Amino acid sequence: MTVTTWATLAALGAFHGLNPAMGWLFAVARGLQERSRAVLLRSLLPIAAGHLASVGIVAALVTATRSVTASTTLAVVGGVLLVAFGLWRLLSQRHFRWAGMRLSAAQLAGWSFLMSSAHGAGLMLLPVLVTEPVPGGHPGHLSAAPVGALAGLAAAGVHTVAMLGTALVIAMLVYQVLGVGVLRRAWFNVDRLWAGVLVAAGLVTLIQA
């Protein structure tokens, strides 16, 4: 993968980190509830792990199963999924809610996995991954699949590290300086922006295919 590809993956991760629905707001709420910065920090790690699992599954499958003949099909299918999922998010008024805040690390990771999957986090990597050549072998060769899967997992790892770093900075800023009260006075619907980006990325993928 090129430097541009890694930078794009990191930028998408940072964008995920900005989205309060991806976990930083949950971590801040838990920290304020327990009156503990340590609880906030501990919450972010399983949240990042769940995000990594969601994104990693998509990235590994995309990079491991491509071939020259399948690339166009994958791009078209991925583009349609992006557009459909983005439109569904734009039109949907339903949001996932959790009954309580007393969650274990495993429950936090599971919540993050579901939220990341529901928000199409892994789908956003499709426009980046489908344009990359198959590493470690010729397209369509079975031997290239394991190497491709590892490349996909590496891509998901870079993406998640950027997401975690961004979420950490925002969570600490809100917890230490702003407090959750500012979110009631100046709330910006990142989920709507996120859905719009999904649609735009899907259209770009279809055009390139």
Short mmCIF file of C-alpha atoms in Angstrom, two decimals:
data_model
loop_
_atom_site.label_atom_id
_atom_site.label_comp_id
_atom_site.label_asym_id
_atom_site.label_seq_id
_atom_site.Cartn_x
_atom_site.Cartn_y
_atom_site.Cartn_z
CA MET A 1 0.00 0.00 0.00
CA THR A 2 1.14 3.52 -0.78
CA VAL A 3 1.70 6.36 1.66
CA THR A 4 -1.44 8.00 0.29
CA THR A 5 -3.46 4.87 1.09
CA TRP A 6 -2.19 4.74 4.67
CA ALA A 7 -2.90 8.45 5.10
CA THR A 8 -6.43 8.00 3.76
CA LEU A 9 -7.08 5.10 6.12
CA ALA A 10 -5.79 7.17 9.04
CA ALA A 11 -7.95 10.14 7.99
CA LEU A 12 -11.04 7.93 7.89
CA GLY A 13 -10.09 6.63 11.33
CA ALA A 14 -9.81 10.18 12.65
CA PHE A 15 -13.23 10.95 11.19
CA HIS A 16 -14.65 7.93 13.00
CA GLY A 17 -12.99 9.14 16.19
CA LEU A 18 -14.78 12.48 15.84
CA ASN A 19 -18.17 10.79 15.72
CA PRO A 20 -19.63 10.64 19.26
CA ALA A 21 -21.73 7.63 18.23
CA MET A 22 -18.51 5.63 17.80
CA GLY A 23 -17.73 5.71 21.51
CA TRP A 24 -16.00 8.78 22.94
CA LEU A 25 -19.25 10.21 24.29
CA PHE A 26 -20.01 6.86 25.95
CA ALA A 27 -16.55 6.85 27.54
CA VAL A 28 -16.98 10.43 28.80
CA ALA A 29 -20.39 9.58 30.28
CA ARG A 30 -18.92 6.60 32.13
CA GLY A 31 -16.03 8.72 33.38
CA LEU A 32 -18.37 11.41 34.67
CA GLN A 33 -20.66 8.83 36.24
CA GLU A 34 -17.79 7.25 38.15
CA ARG A 35 -15.99 10.59 38.61
CA SER A 36 -12.85 8.92 37.34
CA ARG A 37 -10.54 9.76 34.46
CA ALA A 38 -9.18 6.22 34.67
CA VAL A 39 -12.65 4.79 33.93
CA LEU A 40 -12.85 6.99 30.85
CA LEU A 41 -9.47 5.78 29.60
CA ARG A 42 -10.27 2.14 30.33
CA SER A 43 -13.53 2.46 28.40
CA LEU A 44 -11.82 3.59 25.20
CA LEU A 45 -9.69 0.45 24.78
CA PRO A 46 -12.54 -2.10 24.47
CA ILE A 47 -14.47 0.42 22.36
CA ALA A 48 -11.49 0.56 19.97
CA ALA A 49 -11.24 -3.25 20.02
CA GLY A 50 -14.87 -3.61 18.95
CA HIS A 51 -14.34 -1.06 16.19
CA LEU A 52 -11.23 -2.91 15.02
CA ALA A 53 -13.14 -6.20 14.85
CA SER A 54 -15.94 -4.64 12.80
CA VAL A 55 -13.62 -2.87 10.36
CA GLY A 56 -11.09 -5.71 10.27
CA ILE A 57 -13.62 -8.30 9.10
CA VAL A 58 -14.59 -6.16 6.11
CA ALA A 59 -11.00 -5.17 5.29
CA ALA A 60 -9.67 -8.74 5.48
CA LEU A 61 -12.43 -10.12 3.30
CA VAL A 62 -12.00 -7.39 0.69
CA THR A 63 -8.23 -7.72 0.40
CA ALA A 64 -8.17 -11.54 0.56
CA THR A 65 -10.82 -12.42 -2.01
CA ARG A 66 -10.21 -9.99 -4.86
CA SER A 67 -9.13 -10.95 -8.35
CA VAL A 68 -8.94 -9.00 -11.59
CA THR A 69 -12.35 -10.26 -12.69
CA ALA A 70 -13.87 -9.83 -9.25
CA SER A 71 -12.55 -6.33 -8.55
CA THR A 72 -15.13 -4.56 -10.70
CA THR A 73 -17.96 -6.65 -9.29
CA LEU A 74 -16.76 -6.01 -5.75
CA ALA A 75 -16.50 -2.30 -6.40
CA VAL A 76 -20.01 -2.15 -7.83
CA VAL A 77 -21.52 -4.22 -5.02
CA GLY A 78 -19.61 -2.21 -2.42
CA GLY A 79 -20.70 1.06 -3.99
CA VAL A 80 -24.35 0.00 -4.00
CA LEU A 81 -24.05 -1.08 -0.36
CA LEU A 82 -22.47 2.24 0.59
CA VAL A 83 -25.20 4.26 -1.10
CA ALA A 84 -28.01 2.07 0.27
CA PHE A 85 -26.60 2.04 3.79
CA GLY A 86 -25.98 5.79 3.74
CA LEU A 87 -29.52 6.51 2.55
CA TRP A 88 -30.90 4.18 5.21
CA ARG A 89 -28.93 6.05 7.88
CA LEU A 90 -30.10 9.42 6.52
CA LEU A 91 -33.75 8.36 6.53
CA SER A 92 -33.74 6.29 9.71
CA GLN A 93 -34.76 7.86 13.00
CA ARG A 94 -33.88 4.79 15.04
CA HIS A 95 -30.85 4.78 17.32
CA PHE A 96 -29.32 2.09 19.45
CA ARG A 97 -29.74 2.60 23.17
CA TRP A 98 -28.12 0.81 26.10
CA ALA A 99 -30.12 0.36 29.27
CA GLY A 100 -27.28 0.82 31.74
CA MET A 101 -23.76 2.15 32.03
CA ARG A 102 -22.34 -0.62 34.25
CA LEU A 103 -20.74 -2.62 31.48
CA SER A 104 -17.79 -4.98 31.48
CA ALA A 105 -14.93 -4.62 28.99
CA ALA A 106 -16.37 -7.46 26.90
CA GLN A 107 -19.80 -5.81 26.84
CA LEU A 108 -18.24 -2.51 25.81
CA ALA A 109 -16.37 -4.22 22.97
CA GLY A 110 -19.57 -5.94 21.85
CA TRP A 111 -21.49 -2.66 21.94
CA SER A 112 -18.76 -0.98 19.90
CA PHE A 113 -18.74 -3.80 17.35
CA LEU A 114 -22.49 -3.51 16.87
CA MET A 115 -22.41 0.29 16.65
CA SER A 116 -19.49 0.32 14.19
CA SER A 117 -21.18 -2.32 12.04
CA ALA A 118 -24.52 -0.52 12.19
CA HIS A 119 -22.88 2.74 11.13
CA GLY A 120 -21.10 1.06 8.20
CA ALA A 121 -17.59 1.73 9.52
CA GLY A 122 -15.98 -1.08 7.53
CA LEU A 123 -17.86 -0.12 4.36
CA MET A 124 -16.10 3.25 4.32
CA LEU A 125 -12.78 1.49 3.64
CA LEU A 126 -14.09 -0.13 0.45
CA PRO A 127 -13.25 2.75 -1.92
CA VAL A 128 -9.66 2.66 -0.61
CA LEU A 129 -9.12 -1.09 -0.49
CA VAL A 130 -10.64 -2.06 -3.85
CA THR A 131 -8.22 0.23 -5.71
CA GLU A 132 -5.15 -1.38 -4.15
CA PRO A 133 -3.29 -4.16 -6.05
CA VAL A 134 -3.35 -7.64 -4.54
CA PRO A 135 -0.19 -7.96 -2.40
CA GLY A 136 2.13 -10.93 -2.28
CA GLY A 137 0.98 -12.67 -5.44
CA HIS A 138 -0.86 -12.44 -8.71
CA PRO A 139 -4.55 -11.49 -8.73
CA GLY A 140 -6.78 -14.52 -8.49
CA HIS A 141 -4.09 -16.80 -7.01
CA LEU A 142 -5.15 -18.63 -3.86
CA SER A 143 -1.70 -18.08 -2.35
CA ALA A 144 -2.29 -14.33 -2.36
CA ALA A 145 -5.34 -14.61 -0.11
CA PRO A 146 -3.56 -14.98 3.29
CA VAL A 147 -1.20 -12.10 2.46
CA GLY A 148 -4.13 -10.03 1.29
CA ALA A 149 -6.01 -10.74 4.51
CA LEU A 150 -2.99 -9.63 6.55
CA ALA A 151 -2.80 -6.43 4.52
CA GLY A 152 -6.47 -5.83 5.22
CA LEU A 153 -5.95 -6.35 8.93
CA ALA A 154 -2.98 -3.97 8.86
CA ALA A 155 -5.18 -1.39 7.14
CA ALA A 156 -7.84 -1.87 9.81
CA GLY A 157 -5.17 -1.53 12.50
CA VAL A 158 -3.88 1.82 11.19
CA HIS A 159 -7.45 3.01 10.81
CA THR A 160 -8.34 2.02 14.38
CA VAL A 161 -5.22 3.56 15.92
CA ALA A 162 -6.13 6.89 14.30
CA MET A 163 -9.71 6.48 15.52
CA LEU A 164 -8.57 5.73 19.07
CA GLY A 165 -6.13 8.65 19.16
CA THR A 166 -8.75 11.11 17.96
CA ALA A 167 -11.41 9.76 20.32
CA LEU A 168 -8.95 9.97 23.24
CA VAL A 169 -8.12 13.63 22.57
CA ILE A 170 -11.78 14.63 22.24
CA ALA A 171 -12.90 12.60 25.26
CA MET A 172 -10.23 14.13 27.49
CA LEU A 173 -11.00 17.63 26.19
CA VAL A 174 -14.71 17.24 26.89
CA TYR A 175 -14.12 15.59 30.26
CA GLN A 176 -11.51 18.05 31.54
CA VAL A 177 -12.54 21.35 29.95
CA LEU A 178 -15.96 21.45 28.36
CA GLY A 179 -18.13 18.91 30.15
CA VAL A 180 -21.12 17.22 28.57
CA GLY A 181 -23.28 20.33 29.07
CA VAL A 182 -21.72 21.95 26.01
CA LEU A 183 -23.05 19.12 23.87
CA ARG A 184 -26.61 20.16 24.75
CA ARG A 185 -25.93 23.78 23.74
CA ALA A 186 -23.91 23.16 20.57
CA TRP A 187 -24.77 19.74 19.21
CA PHE A 188 -23.79 18.85 15.67
CA ASN A 189 -25.36 15.77 14.12
CA VAL A 190 -22.23 13.90 13.03
CA ASP A 191 -24.33 10.83 12.28
CA ARG A 192 -26.08 12.69 9.46
CA LEU A 193 -22.76 13.89 8.07
CA TRP A 194 -21.44 10.33 8.34
CA ALA A 195 -24.40 8.99 6.37
CA GLY A 196 -23.88 11.64 3.71
CA VAL A 197 -20.22 10.67 3.39
CA LEU A 198 -21.27 7.03 2.98
CA VAL A 199 -23.52 7.96 0.06
CA ALA A 200 -20.84 10.15 -1.53
CA ALA A 201 -18.17 7.44 -1.15
CA GLY A 202 -20.53 4.88 -2.69
CA LEU A 203 -21.19 7.09 -5.70
CA VAL A 204 -17.44 7.65 -6.19
CA THR A 205 -16.83 3.90 -6.00
CA LEU A 206 -19.52 3.23 -8.61
CA ILE A 207 -18.13 5.91 -10.93
CA GLN A 208 -14.58 4.52 -10.63
CA ALA A 209 -15.85 0.98 -11.28
#
